[in-house]
Structure formats: C-alpha cells, structure tokens
Amino acid sequence: MLQFLTEANELYQQGFADLHRTVAARVAGMSPELLAATVTAASLPCDISQVRDELVSLLAVTEWQMTPAALAYSEMAEDATRRGVRLIPEG
C-alpha cells in the first residue's frame, strides 16, 4: 500500500505541476491588477503586493483540488491513513 501511495503522490505532484504551468500560461498577459481581481473573483484572499507566482499558485491549487485526479488521490490518502499507512510518519 505504501508503494502505491508513493507512486500516486508522484503522479499527484506531476499533475499539479502541469496544471500550474497551464494556469500560468493562461494568465501570462494579465496585469497584476487584473490577476489580483481574478484571484479575488475566485473567492480567494489576495493582496496586490503578493508575488505573481503566489497568485498563480492560488488559482492553480483551487482549480487542481476539484479535478478528478486530486479528489481520487485525497480519498486514497485518507483511506491509507485509516489503515495506518502514511507517506510522512507521525512523530
């Protein structure tokens, strides 16, 4: 189970990285003000003084969390935790 969870985590991270690049490309031409307005419109807290990549990450995380892959991974990780399997040991 741990090996499966480890492999799934790698795919999860890869999927998020791919989506982050897609979101970054989608907002590449936006002014800082428009990007902040877009983040705010997504009901996310933001500040115009935040670094552009932070705002892009906020949008990407919000979008990623709703993908079937992210939802499936979350369910799998929760199930693994109930079975006592964790990627990061409790300590």
XYZ file of C-alpha atoms in Angstrom:
91
model
C 0.000 0.000 0.000
C 2.840 2.422 0.803
C 4.427 1.919 -2.619
C 1.078 2.545 -4.303
C 0.563 5.689 -2.224
C 4.086 6.890 -3.045
C 3.533 6.397 -6.779
C 0.139 8.099 -6.583
C 1.719 11.037 -4.760
C 4.299 11.430 -7.530
C 1.510 11.477 -10.130
C -0.455 13.943 -8.000
C 2.556 16.288 -7.834
C 3.171 15.928 -11.567
C -0.480 16.660 -12.341
C -0.425 19.762 -10.180
C 2.814 20.971 -11.780
C 1.275 20.519 -15.242
C -1.853 22.423 -14.235
C 0.233 25.179 -12.616
C 2.065 25.675 -15.923
C -1.275 25.774 -17.767
C -2.707 28.372 -15.387
C 0.499 30.422 -15.585
C 0.280 30.430 -19.381
C -3.408 31.368 -19.255
C -2.771 34.440 -17.080
C 0.636 35.361 -18.543
C -0.576 38.528 -20.246
C -2.649 39.790 -17.323
C -1.648 42.897 -15.467
C -1.007 42.468 -11.735
C -4.280 44.261 -11.020
C -6.309 42.009 -13.323
C -4.627 38.913 -11.917
C -5.454 40.029 -8.368
C -9.048 40.707 -9.461
C -9.225 37.221 -10.996
C -7.988 35.660 -7.764
C -10.459 37.732 -5.754
C -13.292 36.745 -8.125
C -12.453 33.109 -7.347
C -13.217 33.954 -3.686
C -9.573 33.637 -2.705
C -7.858 36.076 -0.385
C -5.123 38.013 -2.094
C -3.157 41.197 -1.961
C -1.795 43.183 -4.896
C 1.595 43.092 -3.145
C 1.790 39.308 -3.428
C 4.312 37.895 -5.859
C 2.743 36.938 -9.197
C 3.674 33.268 -8.763
C 1.824 33.184 -5.428
C -1.340 34.414 -7.126
C -0.920 31.885 -9.938
C -0.418 29.152 -7.330
C -3.612 30.164 -5.533
C -5.569 29.840 -8.764
C -3.877 26.557 -9.671
C -4.447 24.960 -6.266
C -8.100 25.934 -6.301
C -8.566 24.508 -9.784
C -6.482 21.398 -9.030
C -8.404 20.478 -5.875
C -11.550 19.998 -7.951
C -10.034 17.683 -10.572
C -10.976 14.000 -10.534
C -7.307 13.070 -10.053
C -6.901 15.243 -6.971
C -10.209 14.103 -5.492
C -9.301 10.436 -6.063
C -5.854 10.905 -4.510
C -7.347 12.617 -1.465
C -9.758 9.727 -0.952
C -6.959 7.198 -1.368
C -4.691 9.042 1.071
C -7.492 9.266 3.638
C -8.164 5.539 3.265
C -4.462 4.774 3.652
C -4.321 6.917 6.790
C -7.251 4.994 8.282
C -5.228 1.834 7.643
C -2.165 3.318 9.327
C -0.209 3.973 6.118
C 1.329 7.430 5.719
C 3.940 8.980 3.474
C 5.176 11.108 6.365
C 5.441 9.169 9.630
C 3.799 10.641 12.699
C 6.315 11.873 15.143
